[in-house]
PDB file of C-alpha atoms in Angstrom:
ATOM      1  CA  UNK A   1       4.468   9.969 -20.075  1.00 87.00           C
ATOM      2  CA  UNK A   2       7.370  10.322 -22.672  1.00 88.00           C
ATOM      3  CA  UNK A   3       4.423  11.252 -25.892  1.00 95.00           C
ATOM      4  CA  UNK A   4       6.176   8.435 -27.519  1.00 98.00           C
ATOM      5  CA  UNK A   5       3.311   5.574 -28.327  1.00 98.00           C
ATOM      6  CA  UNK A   6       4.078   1.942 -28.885  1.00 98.00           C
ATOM      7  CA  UNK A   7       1.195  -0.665 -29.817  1.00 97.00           C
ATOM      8  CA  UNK A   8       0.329  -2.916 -29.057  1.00 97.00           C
ATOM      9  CA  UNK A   9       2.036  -3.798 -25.016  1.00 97.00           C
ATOM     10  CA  UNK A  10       1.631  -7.403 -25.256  1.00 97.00           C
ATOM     11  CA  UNK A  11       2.251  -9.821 -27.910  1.00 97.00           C
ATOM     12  CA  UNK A  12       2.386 -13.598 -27.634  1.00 98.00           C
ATOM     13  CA  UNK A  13       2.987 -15.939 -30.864  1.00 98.00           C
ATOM     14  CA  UNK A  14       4.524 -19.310 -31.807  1.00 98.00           C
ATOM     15  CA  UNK A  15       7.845 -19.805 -33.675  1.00 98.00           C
ATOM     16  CA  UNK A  16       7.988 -19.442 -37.177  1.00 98.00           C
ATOM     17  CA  UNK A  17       5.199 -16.585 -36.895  1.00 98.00           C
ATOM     18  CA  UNK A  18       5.746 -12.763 -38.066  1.00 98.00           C
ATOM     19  CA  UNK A  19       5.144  -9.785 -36.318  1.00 98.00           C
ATOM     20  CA  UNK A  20       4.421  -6.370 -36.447  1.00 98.00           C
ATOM     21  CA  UNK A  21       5.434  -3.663 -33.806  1.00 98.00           C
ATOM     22  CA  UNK A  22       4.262   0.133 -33.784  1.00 98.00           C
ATOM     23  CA  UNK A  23       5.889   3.313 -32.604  1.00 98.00           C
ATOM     24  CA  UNK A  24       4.766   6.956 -33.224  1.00 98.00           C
ATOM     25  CA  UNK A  25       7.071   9.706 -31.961  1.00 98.00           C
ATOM     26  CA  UNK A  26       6.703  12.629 -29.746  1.00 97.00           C
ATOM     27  CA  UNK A  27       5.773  14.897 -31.810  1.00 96.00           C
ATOM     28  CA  UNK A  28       8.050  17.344 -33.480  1.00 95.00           C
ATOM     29  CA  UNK A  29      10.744  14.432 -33.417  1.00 96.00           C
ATOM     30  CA  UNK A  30      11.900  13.455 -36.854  1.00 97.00           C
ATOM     31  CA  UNK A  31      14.093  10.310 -35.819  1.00 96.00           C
ATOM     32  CA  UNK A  32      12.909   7.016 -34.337  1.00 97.00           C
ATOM     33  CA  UNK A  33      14.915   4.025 -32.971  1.00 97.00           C
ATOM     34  CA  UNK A  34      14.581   0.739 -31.858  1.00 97.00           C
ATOM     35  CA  UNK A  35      15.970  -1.640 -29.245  1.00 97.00           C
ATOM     36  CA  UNK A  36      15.477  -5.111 -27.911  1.00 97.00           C
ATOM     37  CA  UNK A  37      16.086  -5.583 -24.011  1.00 96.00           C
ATOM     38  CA  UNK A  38      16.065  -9.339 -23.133  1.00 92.00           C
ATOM     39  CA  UNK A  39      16.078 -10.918 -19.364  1.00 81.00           C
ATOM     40  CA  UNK A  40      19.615  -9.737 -17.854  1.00 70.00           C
ATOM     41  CA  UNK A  41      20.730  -7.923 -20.787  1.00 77.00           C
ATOM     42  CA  UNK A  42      21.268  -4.227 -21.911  1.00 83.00           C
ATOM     43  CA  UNK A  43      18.944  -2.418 -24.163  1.00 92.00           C
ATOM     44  CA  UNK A  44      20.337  -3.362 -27.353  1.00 94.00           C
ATOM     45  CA  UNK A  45      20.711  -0.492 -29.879  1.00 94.00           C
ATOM     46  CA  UNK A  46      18.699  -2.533 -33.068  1.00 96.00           C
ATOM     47  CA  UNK A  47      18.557   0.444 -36.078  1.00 96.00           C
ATOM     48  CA  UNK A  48      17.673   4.366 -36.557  1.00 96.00           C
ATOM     49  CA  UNK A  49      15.740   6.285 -38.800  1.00 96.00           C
ATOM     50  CA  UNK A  50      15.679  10.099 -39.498  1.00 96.00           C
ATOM     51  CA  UNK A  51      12.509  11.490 -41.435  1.00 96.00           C
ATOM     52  CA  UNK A  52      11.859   8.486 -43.252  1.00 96.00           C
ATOM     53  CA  UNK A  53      15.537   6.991 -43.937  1.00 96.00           C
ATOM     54  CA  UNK A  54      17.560   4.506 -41.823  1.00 96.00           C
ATOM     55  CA  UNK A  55      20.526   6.529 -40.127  1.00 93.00           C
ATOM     56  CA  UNK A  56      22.179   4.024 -38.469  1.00 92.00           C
ATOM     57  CA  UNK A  57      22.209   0.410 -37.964  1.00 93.00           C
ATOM     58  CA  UNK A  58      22.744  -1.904 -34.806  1.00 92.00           C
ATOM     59  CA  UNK A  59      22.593  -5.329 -34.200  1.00 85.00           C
ATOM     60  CA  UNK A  60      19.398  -6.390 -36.167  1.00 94.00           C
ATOM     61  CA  UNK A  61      19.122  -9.806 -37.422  1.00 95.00           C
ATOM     62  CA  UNK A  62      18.501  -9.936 -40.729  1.00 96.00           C
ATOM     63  CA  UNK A  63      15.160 -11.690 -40.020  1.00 97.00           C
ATOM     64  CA  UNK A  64      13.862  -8.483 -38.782  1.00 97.00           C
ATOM     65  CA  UNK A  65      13.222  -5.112 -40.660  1.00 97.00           C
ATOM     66  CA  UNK A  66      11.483  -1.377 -40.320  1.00 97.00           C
ATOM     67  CA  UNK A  67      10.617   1.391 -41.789  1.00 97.00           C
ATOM     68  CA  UNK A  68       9.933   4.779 -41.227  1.00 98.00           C
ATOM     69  CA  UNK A  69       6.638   6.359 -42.907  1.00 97.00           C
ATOM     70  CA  UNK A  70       5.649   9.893 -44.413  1.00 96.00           C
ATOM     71  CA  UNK A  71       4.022  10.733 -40.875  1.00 96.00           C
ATOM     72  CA  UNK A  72       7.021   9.491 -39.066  1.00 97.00           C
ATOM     73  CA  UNK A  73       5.804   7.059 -37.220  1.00 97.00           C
ATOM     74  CA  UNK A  74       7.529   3.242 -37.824  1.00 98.00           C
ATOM     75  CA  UNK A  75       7.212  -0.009 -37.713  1.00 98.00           C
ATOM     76  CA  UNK A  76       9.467  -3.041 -36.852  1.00 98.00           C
ATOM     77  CA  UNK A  77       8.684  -6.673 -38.936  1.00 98.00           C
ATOM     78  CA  UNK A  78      10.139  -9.430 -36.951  1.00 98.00           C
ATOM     79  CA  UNK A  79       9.766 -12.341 -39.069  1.00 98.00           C
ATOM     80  CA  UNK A  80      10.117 -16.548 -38.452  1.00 98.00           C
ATOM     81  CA  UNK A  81      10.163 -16.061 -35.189  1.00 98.00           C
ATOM     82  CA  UNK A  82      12.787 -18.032 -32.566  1.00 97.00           C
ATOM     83  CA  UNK A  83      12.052 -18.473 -28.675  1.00 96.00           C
ATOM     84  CA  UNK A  84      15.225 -16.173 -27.870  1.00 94.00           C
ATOM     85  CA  UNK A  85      13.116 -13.200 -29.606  1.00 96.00           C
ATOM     86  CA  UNK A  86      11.299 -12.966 -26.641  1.00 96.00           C
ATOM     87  CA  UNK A  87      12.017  -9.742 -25.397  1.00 96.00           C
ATOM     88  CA  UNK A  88      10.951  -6.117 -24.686  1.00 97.00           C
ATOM     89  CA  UNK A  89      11.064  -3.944 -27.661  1.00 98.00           C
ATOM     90  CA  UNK A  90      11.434  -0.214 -27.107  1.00 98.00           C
ATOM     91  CA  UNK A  91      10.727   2.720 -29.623  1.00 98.00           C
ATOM     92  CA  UNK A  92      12.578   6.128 -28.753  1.00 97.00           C
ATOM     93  CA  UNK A  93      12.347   9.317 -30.660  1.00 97.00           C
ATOM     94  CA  UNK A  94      14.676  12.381 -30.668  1.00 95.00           C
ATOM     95  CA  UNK A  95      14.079  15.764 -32.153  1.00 94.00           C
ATOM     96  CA  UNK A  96      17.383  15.482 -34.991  1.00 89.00           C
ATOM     97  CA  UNK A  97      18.617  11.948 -34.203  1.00 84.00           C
ATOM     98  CA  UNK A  98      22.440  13.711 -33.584  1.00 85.00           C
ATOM     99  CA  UNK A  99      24.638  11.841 -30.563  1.00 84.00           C
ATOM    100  CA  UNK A 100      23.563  15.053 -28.477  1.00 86.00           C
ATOM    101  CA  UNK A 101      19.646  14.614 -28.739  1.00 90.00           C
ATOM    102  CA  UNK A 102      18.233  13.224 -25.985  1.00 93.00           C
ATOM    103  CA  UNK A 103      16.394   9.678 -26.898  1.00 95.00           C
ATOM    104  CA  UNK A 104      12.583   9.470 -24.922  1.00 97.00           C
ATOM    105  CA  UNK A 105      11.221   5.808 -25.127  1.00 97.00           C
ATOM    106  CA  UNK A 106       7.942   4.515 -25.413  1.00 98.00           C
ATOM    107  CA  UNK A 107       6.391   1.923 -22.628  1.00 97.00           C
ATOM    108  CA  UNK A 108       7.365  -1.054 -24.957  1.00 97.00           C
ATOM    109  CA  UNK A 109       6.132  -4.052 -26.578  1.00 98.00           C
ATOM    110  CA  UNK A 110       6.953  -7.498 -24.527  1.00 97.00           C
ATOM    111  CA  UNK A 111       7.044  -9.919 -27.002  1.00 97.00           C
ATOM    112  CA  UNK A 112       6.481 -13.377 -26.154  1.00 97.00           C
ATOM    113  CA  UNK A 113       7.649 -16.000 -28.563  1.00 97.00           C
ATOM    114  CA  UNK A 114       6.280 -19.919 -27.036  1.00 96.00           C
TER     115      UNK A 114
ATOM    116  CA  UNK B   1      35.677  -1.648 -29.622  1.00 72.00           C
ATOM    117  CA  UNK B   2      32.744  -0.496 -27.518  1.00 83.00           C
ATOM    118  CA  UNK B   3      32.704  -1.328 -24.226  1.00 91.00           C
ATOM    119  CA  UNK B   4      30.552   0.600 -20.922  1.00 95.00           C
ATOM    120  CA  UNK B   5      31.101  -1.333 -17.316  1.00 96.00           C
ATOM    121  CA  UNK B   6      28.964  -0.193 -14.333  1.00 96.00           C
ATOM    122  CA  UNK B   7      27.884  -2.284 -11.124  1.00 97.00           C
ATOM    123  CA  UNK B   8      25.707  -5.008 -11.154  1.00 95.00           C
ATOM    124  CA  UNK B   9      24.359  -4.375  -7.856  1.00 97.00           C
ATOM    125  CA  UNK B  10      23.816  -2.272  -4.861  1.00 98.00           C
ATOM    126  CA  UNK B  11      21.947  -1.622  -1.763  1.00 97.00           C
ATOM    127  CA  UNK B  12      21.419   1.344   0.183  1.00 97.00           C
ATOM    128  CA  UNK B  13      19.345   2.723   2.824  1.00 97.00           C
ATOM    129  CA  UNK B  14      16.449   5.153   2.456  1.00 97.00           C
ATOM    130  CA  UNK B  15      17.768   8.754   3.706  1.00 97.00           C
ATOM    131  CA  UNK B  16      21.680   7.751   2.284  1.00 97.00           C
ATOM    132  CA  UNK B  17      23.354   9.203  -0.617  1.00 97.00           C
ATOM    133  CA  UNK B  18      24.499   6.803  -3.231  1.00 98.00           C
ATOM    134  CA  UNK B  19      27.351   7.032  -5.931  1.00 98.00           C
ATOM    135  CA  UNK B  20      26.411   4.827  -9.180  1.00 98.00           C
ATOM    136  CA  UNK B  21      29.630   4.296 -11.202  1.00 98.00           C
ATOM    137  CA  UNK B  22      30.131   3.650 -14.934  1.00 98.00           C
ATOM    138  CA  UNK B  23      33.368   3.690 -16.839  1.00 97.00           C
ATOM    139  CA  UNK B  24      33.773   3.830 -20.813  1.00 97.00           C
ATOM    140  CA  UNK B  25      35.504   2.968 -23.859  1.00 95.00           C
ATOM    141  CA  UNK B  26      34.468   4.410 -27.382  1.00 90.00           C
ATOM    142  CA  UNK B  27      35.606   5.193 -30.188  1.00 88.00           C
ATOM    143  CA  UNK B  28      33.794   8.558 -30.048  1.00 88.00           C
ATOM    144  CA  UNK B  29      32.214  10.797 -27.910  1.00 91.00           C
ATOM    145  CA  UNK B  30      29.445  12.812 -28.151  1.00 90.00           C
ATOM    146  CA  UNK B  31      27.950  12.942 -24.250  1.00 94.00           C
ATOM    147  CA  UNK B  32      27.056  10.153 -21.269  1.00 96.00           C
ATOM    148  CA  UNK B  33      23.475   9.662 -20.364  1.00 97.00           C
ATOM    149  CA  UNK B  34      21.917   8.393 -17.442  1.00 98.00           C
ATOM    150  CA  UNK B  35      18.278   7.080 -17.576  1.00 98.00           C
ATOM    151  CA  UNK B  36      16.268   5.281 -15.022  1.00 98.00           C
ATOM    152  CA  UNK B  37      14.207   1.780 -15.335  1.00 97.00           C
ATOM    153  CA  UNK B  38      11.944   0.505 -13.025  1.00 96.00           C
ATOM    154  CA  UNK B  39      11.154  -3.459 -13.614  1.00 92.00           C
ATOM    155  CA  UNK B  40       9.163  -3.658 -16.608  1.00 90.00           C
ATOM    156  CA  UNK B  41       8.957   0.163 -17.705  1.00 94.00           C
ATOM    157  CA  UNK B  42      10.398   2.206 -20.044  1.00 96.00           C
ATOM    158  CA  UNK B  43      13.720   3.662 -19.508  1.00 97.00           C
ATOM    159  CA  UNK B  44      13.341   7.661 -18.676  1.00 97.00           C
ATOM    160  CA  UNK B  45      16.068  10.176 -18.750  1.00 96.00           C
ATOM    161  CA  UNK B  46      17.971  11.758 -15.620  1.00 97.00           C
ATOM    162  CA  UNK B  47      20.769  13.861 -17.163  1.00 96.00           C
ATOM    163  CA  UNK B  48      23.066  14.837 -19.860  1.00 96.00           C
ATOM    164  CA  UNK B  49      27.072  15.574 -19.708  1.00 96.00           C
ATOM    165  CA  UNK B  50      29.362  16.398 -22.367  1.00 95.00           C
ATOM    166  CA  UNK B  51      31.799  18.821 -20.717  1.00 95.00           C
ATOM    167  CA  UNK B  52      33.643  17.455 -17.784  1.00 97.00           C
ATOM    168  CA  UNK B  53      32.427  18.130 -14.379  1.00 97.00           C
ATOM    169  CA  UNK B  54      29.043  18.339 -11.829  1.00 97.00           C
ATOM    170  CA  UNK B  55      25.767  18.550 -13.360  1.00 94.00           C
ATOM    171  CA  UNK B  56      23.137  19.064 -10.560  1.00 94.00           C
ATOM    172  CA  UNK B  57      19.433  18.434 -10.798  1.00 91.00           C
ATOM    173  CA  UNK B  58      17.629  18.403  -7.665  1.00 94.00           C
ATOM    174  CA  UNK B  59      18.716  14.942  -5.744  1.00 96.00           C
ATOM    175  CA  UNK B  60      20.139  13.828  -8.764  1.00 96.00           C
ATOM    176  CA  UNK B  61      23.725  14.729  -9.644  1.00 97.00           C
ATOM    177  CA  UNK B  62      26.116  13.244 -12.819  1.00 98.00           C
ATOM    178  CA  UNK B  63      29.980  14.129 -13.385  1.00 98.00           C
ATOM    179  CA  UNK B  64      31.879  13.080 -16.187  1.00 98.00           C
ATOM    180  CA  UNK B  65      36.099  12.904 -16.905  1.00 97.00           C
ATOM    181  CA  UNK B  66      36.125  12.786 -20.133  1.00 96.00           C
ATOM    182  CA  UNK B  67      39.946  12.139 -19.647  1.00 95.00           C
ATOM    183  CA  UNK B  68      39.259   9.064 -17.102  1.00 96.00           C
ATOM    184  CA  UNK B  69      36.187   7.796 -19.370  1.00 96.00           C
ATOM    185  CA  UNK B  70      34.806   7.616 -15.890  1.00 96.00           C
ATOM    186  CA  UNK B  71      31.009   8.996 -14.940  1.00 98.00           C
ATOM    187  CA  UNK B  72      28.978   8.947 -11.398  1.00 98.00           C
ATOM    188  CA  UNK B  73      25.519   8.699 -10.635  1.00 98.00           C
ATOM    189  CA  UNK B  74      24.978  10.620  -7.276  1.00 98.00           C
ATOM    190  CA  UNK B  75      21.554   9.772  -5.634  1.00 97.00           C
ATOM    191  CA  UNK B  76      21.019  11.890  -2.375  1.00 97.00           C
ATOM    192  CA  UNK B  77      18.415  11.629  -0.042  1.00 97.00           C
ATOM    193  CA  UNK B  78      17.003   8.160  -1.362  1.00 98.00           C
ATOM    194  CA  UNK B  79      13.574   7.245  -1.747  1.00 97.00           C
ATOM    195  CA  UNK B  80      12.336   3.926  -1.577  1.00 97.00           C
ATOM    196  CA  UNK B  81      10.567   4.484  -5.059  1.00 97.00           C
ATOM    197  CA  UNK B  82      14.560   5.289  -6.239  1.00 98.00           C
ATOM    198  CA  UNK B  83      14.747   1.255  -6.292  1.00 98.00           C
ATOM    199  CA  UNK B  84      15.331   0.778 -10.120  1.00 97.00           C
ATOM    200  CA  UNK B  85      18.025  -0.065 -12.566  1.00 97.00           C
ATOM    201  CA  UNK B  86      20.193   2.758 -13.715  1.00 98.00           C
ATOM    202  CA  UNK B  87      21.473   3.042 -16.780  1.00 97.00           C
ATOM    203  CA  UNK B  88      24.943   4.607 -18.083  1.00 97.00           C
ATOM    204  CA  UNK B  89      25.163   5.274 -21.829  1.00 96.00           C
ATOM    205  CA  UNK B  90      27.488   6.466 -24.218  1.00 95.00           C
ATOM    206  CA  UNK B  91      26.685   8.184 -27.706  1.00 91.00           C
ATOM    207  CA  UNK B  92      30.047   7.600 -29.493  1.00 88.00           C
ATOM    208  CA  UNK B  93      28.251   8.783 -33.024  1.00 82.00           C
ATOM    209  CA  UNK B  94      23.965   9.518 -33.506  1.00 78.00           C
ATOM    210  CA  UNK B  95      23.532   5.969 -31.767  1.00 84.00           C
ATOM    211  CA  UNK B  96      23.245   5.564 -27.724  1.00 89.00           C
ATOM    212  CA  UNK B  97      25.193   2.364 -26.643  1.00 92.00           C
ATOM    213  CA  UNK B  98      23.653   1.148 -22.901  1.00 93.00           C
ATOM    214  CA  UNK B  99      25.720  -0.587 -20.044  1.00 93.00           C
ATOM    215  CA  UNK B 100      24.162  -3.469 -18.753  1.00 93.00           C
ATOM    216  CA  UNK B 101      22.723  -1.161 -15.783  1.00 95.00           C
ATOM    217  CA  UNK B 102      23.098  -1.585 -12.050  1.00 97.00           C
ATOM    218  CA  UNK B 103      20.367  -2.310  -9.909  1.00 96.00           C
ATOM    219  CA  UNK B 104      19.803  -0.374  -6.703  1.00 98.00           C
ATOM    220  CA  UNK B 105      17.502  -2.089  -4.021  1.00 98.00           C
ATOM    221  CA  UNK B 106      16.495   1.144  -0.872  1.00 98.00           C
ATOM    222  CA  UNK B 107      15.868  -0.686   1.850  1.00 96.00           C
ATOM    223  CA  UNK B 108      13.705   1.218   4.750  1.00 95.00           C
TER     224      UNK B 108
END
């Protein structure tokens, strides 16, 4: 168990539909990220925030947003949803966010877009 | 550009030692990661290298060349719950980019 939380583990919706994904880090980590694994594919780096502002951005459609809160934990909006969302979503925290921090991930969200 | 190449693939036999490859190109550096992922699961971390050379942590070993953009995975003494993905990646800034991973199947 990394500490890092991700609700909720299973989501299935229809096209066109928004979403809302949930991570809380381990605690004591200030930065959060995100990432989107698909079938045969590499965890794609989607976008970073450090205590409560984005750090650094990936490649996030621009159909999809989050946000970091006051308490640190965040939230990713995916929004008119396609079939080729379907995916894993992962949520990992670090203690600074820096290149050097080690990255712990949550158990993910498998999204499921019919 | 970015760019992190490892194995698709491999097999090995429980008891064997294993050597997991990964080669890199960025534009930065700031340490090579290796993290294991069984099907399904979060990815969890192995080890850290920033300085070239062996880092050893029990049956798990990493080396880096920072000169060669070249890291190893060494798995000794494998266990047939070592049959995961393993995955090589790079932090050229504060972000992590992943290689695809390569598979390892133990076989008894």
């Amino acid at each position: 168990d990394s500490g890092v939380t991700q609700t909720p583990k299973h989501l299935i919706t229809a096209t066109g539909q928004r979403v809302t994904l949930r991570c809380s880090p381990r605690s004591g980590d200030l930065s959060v990220y995100w990432y989107q694994q698909s079938l045969d594919q590499g965890l794609q780096f989607l976008i970073q925030y450090y205590n409560g502002e984005e750090r650094a951005k990936g490649n996030i459609l621009e159909r999809f947003s989050a946000q970091q809160f006051p308490d640190l934990h965040s939230e990713l909006n995916l929004s008119s949803l396609e079939l080729g969302d379907s995916a894993l979503y992962f949520c990992a925290s670090s203690v600074e966010g820096y290149g050097t921090d080690t990255q712990y991930f949550g158990p993910g969200t498998r999204l499921t877009v019919l | 550009g970015q760019n992190i190449d490892q194995p698709t693939e491999m097999t090995a036999t429980e008891g064997a030692i294993v050597q997991i490859n990964c080669t890199y190109q960025t534009s930065g550096f700031n340490g090579l990661f290796w993290y294991q992922q069984h099907a399904g699961e979060a990815p969890t971390f192995l080890s850290y290298n920033v300085l070239d050379g062996l880092e050893e942590k029990g049956r798990f070993s990493s080396f880096l060349s920072r000169s060669k953009g070249y890291s190893y995975l060494l798995l000794k003494e494998l266990q047939m719950k070592d049959s995961a993905s393993y995955l090589c990646a790079v932090s050229p800034t504060d972000k992590l980019i992943f290689g695809t991973g390569t598979r390892l199947q133990v076989f008894p």
